[in-house]
Amino acid sequence: MRQVIWTNQLPNGDGIKSEQAVRQAIQVYSRRVWRFALALSGTRDVADDLTQATCLRALERHHLVTHTDRLDSWLMTICRSIWLNEVRARTVRKSQGLSVTPDAELIAPGTDAEMNIFAREVFTEVMKLPEAQRETVMLVFVEGYSYREAADLLGVPIGTIMSRLSNARRKLQVAMPQNTPEATRRRDT
């Protein structure tokens, strides 16, 4: 698989700088990678292992880094690759359903209690989506990637991203009660 990392080119032969850049990216983006790993795997334990494997592989392959601008995308790509190559074969995918255990760390601190309850309900419903829709929702709506960036990360056309998000929205709309804070706000305006 070809790794593409966008701008801010490092000087040739500067392995120390690339390793430092990867180490810094791991520190900055590890929570985002963990959330994505949780979306992929559905369990905290597997997400922890997947995040650790992602960090390890990134450090092992720091010499491949030629640009440092979007190392978050590179880490997400590594995480997904590990999931597809190694974790998918585990029994989590074959014999068990997803264990939906929203973690308090996923909810933004400082928001009101009603919004936290609503966020947990939404996350629970997102975790019930099929894997392809779940990972797309997490990348676009939670992590803030553009449709193009998500398409590049997942190796699919941008139309597939739009289709997955449309289908996910429909499923979530059916699953979520109409008395949510957002629905109430829309009715009031």
Short mmCIF file of C-alpha atoms in Angstrom, two decimals:
data_model
loop_
_atom_site.label_atom_id
_atom_site.label_comp_id
_atom_site.label_asym_id
_atom_site.label_seq_id
_atom_site.Cartn_x
_atom_site.Cartn_y
_atom_site.Cartn_z
CA MET A 1 0.00 0.00 0.00
CA ARG A 2 1.37 3.40 -0.96
CA GLN A 3 1.51 5.90 1.89
CA VAL A 4 0.69 9.44 0.83
CA ILE A 5 1.47 12.32 3.14
CA TRP A 6 0.79 15.79 1.79
CA THR A 7 2.79 19.02 2.26
CA ASN A 8 5.71 20.37 4.36
CA GLN A 9 8.39 18.17 2.84
CA LEU A 10 11.20 17.05 5.14
CA PRO A 11 14.80 17.37 3.94
CA ASN A 12 16.08 14.18 2.29
CA GLY A 13 17.89 11.79 4.61
CA ASP A 14 16.57 13.44 7.75
CA GLY A 15 15.41 10.34 9.62
CA ILE A 16 15.65 12.02 13.02
CA LYS A 17 13.22 14.75 12.02
CA SER A 18 10.77 12.25 10.56
CA GLU A 19 10.92 10.14 13.73
CA GLN A 20 10.36 13.23 15.88
CA ALA A 21 7.44 14.28 13.67
CA VAL A 22 5.86 10.83 13.98
CA ARG A 23 6.37 10.77 17.75
CA GLN A 24 4.76 14.19 18.05
CA ALA A 25 1.87 13.16 15.79
CA ILE A 26 1.28 10.10 17.97
CA GLN A 27 1.09 12.29 21.05
CA VAL A 28 -1.26 14.76 19.41
CA TYR A 29 -3.54 12.35 17.53
CA SER A 30 -3.60 9.17 19.63
CA ARG A 31 -7.07 9.94 21.08
CA ARG A 32 -8.45 10.48 17.57
CA VAL A 33 -6.87 7.21 16.42
CA TRP A 34 -8.36 5.47 19.47
CA ARG A 35 -11.86 6.78 18.70
CA PHE A 36 -11.49 5.60 15.11
CA ALA A 37 -10.22 2.22 16.34
CA LEU A 38 -13.25 2.00 18.63
CA ALA A 39 -15.53 2.73 15.69
CA LEU A 40 -13.84 -0.01 13.69
CA SER A 41 -13.72 -2.67 16.39
CA GLY A 42 -16.64 -1.85 18.65
CA THR A 43 -14.82 -2.70 21.88
CA ARG A 44 -12.51 -0.69 24.09
CA ASP A 45 -9.98 -3.49 24.56
CA VAL A 46 -9.55 -4.08 20.84
CA ALA A 47 -9.44 -0.31 20.25
CA ASP A 48 -6.61 -0.07 22.80
CA ASP A 49 -4.68 -2.87 21.07
CA LEU A 50 -5.36 -1.43 17.63
CA THR A 51 -4.17 2.02 18.70
CA GLN A 52 -1.02 0.57 20.21
CA ALA A 53 -0.32 -1.43 17.03
CA THR A 54 -0.90 1.71 14.96
CA CYS A 55 1.59 3.73 17.00
CA LEU A 56 4.15 0.94 16.84
CA ARG A 57 3.81 0.56 13.08
CA ALA A 58 4.05 4.32 12.58
CA LEU A 59 7.26 4.43 14.58
CA GLU A 60 8.66 1.46 12.67
CA ARG A 61 7.88 3.18 9.38
CA HIS A 62 8.81 6.75 10.27
CA HIS A 63 11.43 6.62 7.51
CA LEU A 64 8.59 6.57 4.95
CA VAL A 65 7.46 10.03 6.03
CA THR A 66 8.45 12.63 3.50
CA HIS A 67 5.83 15.24 4.43
CA THR A 68 4.52 16.13 7.86
CA ASP A 69 1.33 18.10 7.25
CA ARG A 70 -1.32 15.36 7.53
CA LEU A 71 0.23 12.73 9.76
CA ASP A 72 -3.20 12.30 11.36
CA SER A 73 -4.48 10.89 8.06
CA TRP A 74 -1.43 8.64 7.82
CA LEU A 75 -2.10 7.29 11.32
CA MET A 76 -5.77 6.66 10.48
CA THR A 77 -4.73 4.83 7.31
CA ILE A 78 -2.33 2.65 9.30
CA CYS A 79 -5.04 1.93 11.87
CA ARG A 80 -7.54 0.88 9.23
CA SER A 81 -4.94 -1.24 7.44
CA ILE A 82 -4.11 -3.11 10.63
CA TRP A 83 -7.82 -3.62 11.30
CA LEU A 84 -8.42 -4.99 7.82
CA ASN A 85 -5.33 -7.22 7.81
CA GLU A 86 -5.21 -8.54 11.36
CA VAL A 87 -8.14 -7.74 13.62
CA ARG A 88 -10.97 -8.56 11.22
CA ALA A 89 -10.18 -12.29 11.52
CA ARG A 90 -10.72 -12.24 15.29
CA THR A 91 -13.84 -13.61 16.87
CA VAL A 92 -15.12 -10.13 17.63
CA ARG A 93 -16.22 -9.93 13.98
CA LYS A 94 -17.21 -13.57 13.48
CA SER A 95 -19.07 -14.74 16.55
CA GLN A 96 -20.04 -11.72 18.61
CA GLY A 97 -21.95 -8.57 17.95
CA LEU A 98 -20.38 -5.26 18.69
CA SER A 99 -20.15 -4.39 22.34
CA VAL A 100 -21.53 -0.88 22.46
CA THR A 101 -19.91 0.72 25.47
CA PRO A 102 -19.75 4.46 25.01
CA ASP A 103 -16.97 5.81 27.16
CA ALA A 104 -17.22 9.00 29.17
CA GLU A 105 -14.02 10.11 27.42
CA LEU A 106 -15.95 10.36 24.16
CA ILE A 107 -18.23 13.08 25.52
CA ALA A 108 -16.95 16.64 25.57
CA PRO A 109 -16.33 17.85 29.10
CA GLY A 110 -18.21 20.93 30.18
CA THR A 111 -21.35 20.32 28.16
CA ASP A 112 -24.67 20.07 29.91
CA ALA A 113 -26.02 16.75 31.17
CA GLU A 114 -28.84 16.59 28.62
CA MET A 115 -26.38 17.00 25.75
CA ASN A 116 -24.11 14.29 27.23
CA ILE A 117 -27.05 11.88 27.42
CA PHE A 118 -28.00 12.71 23.85
CA ALA A 119 -24.37 12.27 22.68
CA ARG A 120 -24.22 8.82 24.30
CA GLU A 121 -27.49 7.83 22.62
CA VAL A 122 -26.20 8.99 19.24
CA PHE A 123 -22.89 7.17 19.73
CA THR A 124 -24.73 3.98 20.69
CA GLU A 125 -26.77 4.18 17.49
CA VAL A 126 -23.68 4.95 15.39
CA MET A 127 -22.01 1.83 16.78
CA LYS A 128 -24.96 -0.23 15.52
CA LEU A 129 -24.35 0.87 11.92
CA PRO A 130 -22.61 -1.48 9.48
CA GLU A 131 -18.82 -1.15 9.61
CA ALA A 132 -18.46 0.83 6.38
CA GLN A 133 -21.04 3.42 7.46
CA ARG A 134 -19.69 3.52 11.01
CA GLU A 135 -16.11 4.25 9.97
CA THR A 136 -17.28 6.87 7.47
CA VAL A 137 -19.46 8.63 10.06
CA MET A 138 -16.58 8.65 12.54
CA LEU A 139 -14.12 10.10 10.03
CA VAL A 140 -16.41 12.80 8.62
CA PHE A 141 -18.70 13.81 11.47
CA VAL A 142 -16.58 13.06 14.53
CA GLU A 143 -13.03 13.61 13.32
CA GLY A 144 -13.90 16.35 10.82
CA TYR A 145 -12.30 14.97 7.67
CA SER A 146 -13.63 16.26 4.37
CA TYR A 147 -15.44 13.84 2.07
CA ARG A 148 -12.36 13.78 -0.19
CA GLU A 149 -10.00 13.05 2.72
CA ALA A 150 -12.27 10.27 4.01
CA ALA A 151 -12.48 8.80 0.50
CA ASP A 152 -8.68 8.81 0.24
CA LEU A 153 -8.29 7.26 3.70
CA LEU A 154 -10.79 4.49 2.99
CA GLY A 155 -9.71 3.96 -0.61
CA VAL A 156 -13.18 4.49 -2.08
CA PRO A 157 -14.70 7.03 -4.47
CA ILE A 158 -16.13 10.21 -2.96
CA GLY A 159 -19.59 9.13 -4.16
CA THR A 160 -19.32 6.06 -1.94
CA ILE A 161 -18.62 8.34 1.04
CA MET A 162 -21.68 10.43 0.23
CA SER A 163 -23.82 7.30 -0.18
CA ARG A 164 -22.61 5.80 3.11
CA LEU A 165 -23.30 9.04 4.96
CA SER A 166 -26.74 9.37 3.41
CA ASN A 167 -27.65 5.81 4.38
CA ALA A 168 -26.24 6.31 7.88
CA ARG A 169 -28.25 9.52 8.33
CA ARG A 170 -31.45 7.72 7.33
CA LYS A 171 -30.78 4.88 9.75
CA LEU A 172 -29.90 7.25 12.57
CA GLN A 173 -32.95 9.39 11.88
CA VAL A 174 -35.20 6.34 12.22
CA ALA A 175 -33.40 5.13 15.35
CA MET A 176 -33.25 8.44 17.22
CA PRO A 177 -36.27 9.82 19.10
CA GLN A 178 -37.76 13.01 17.75
CA ASN A 179 -37.50 14.81 21.11
CA THR A 180 -33.74 15.24 20.92
CA PRO A 181 -32.23 18.66 21.72
CA GLU A 182 -31.40 19.21 18.05
CA ALA A 183 -34.89 18.26 16.84
CA THR A 184 -36.43 20.50 19.48
CA ARG A 185 -34.19 23.40 18.41
CA ARG A 186 -35.16 22.92 14.74
CA ARG A 187 -38.88 22.94 15.57
CA ASP A 188 -38.51 26.10 17.66
CA THR A 189 -36.85 28.11 14.89
#
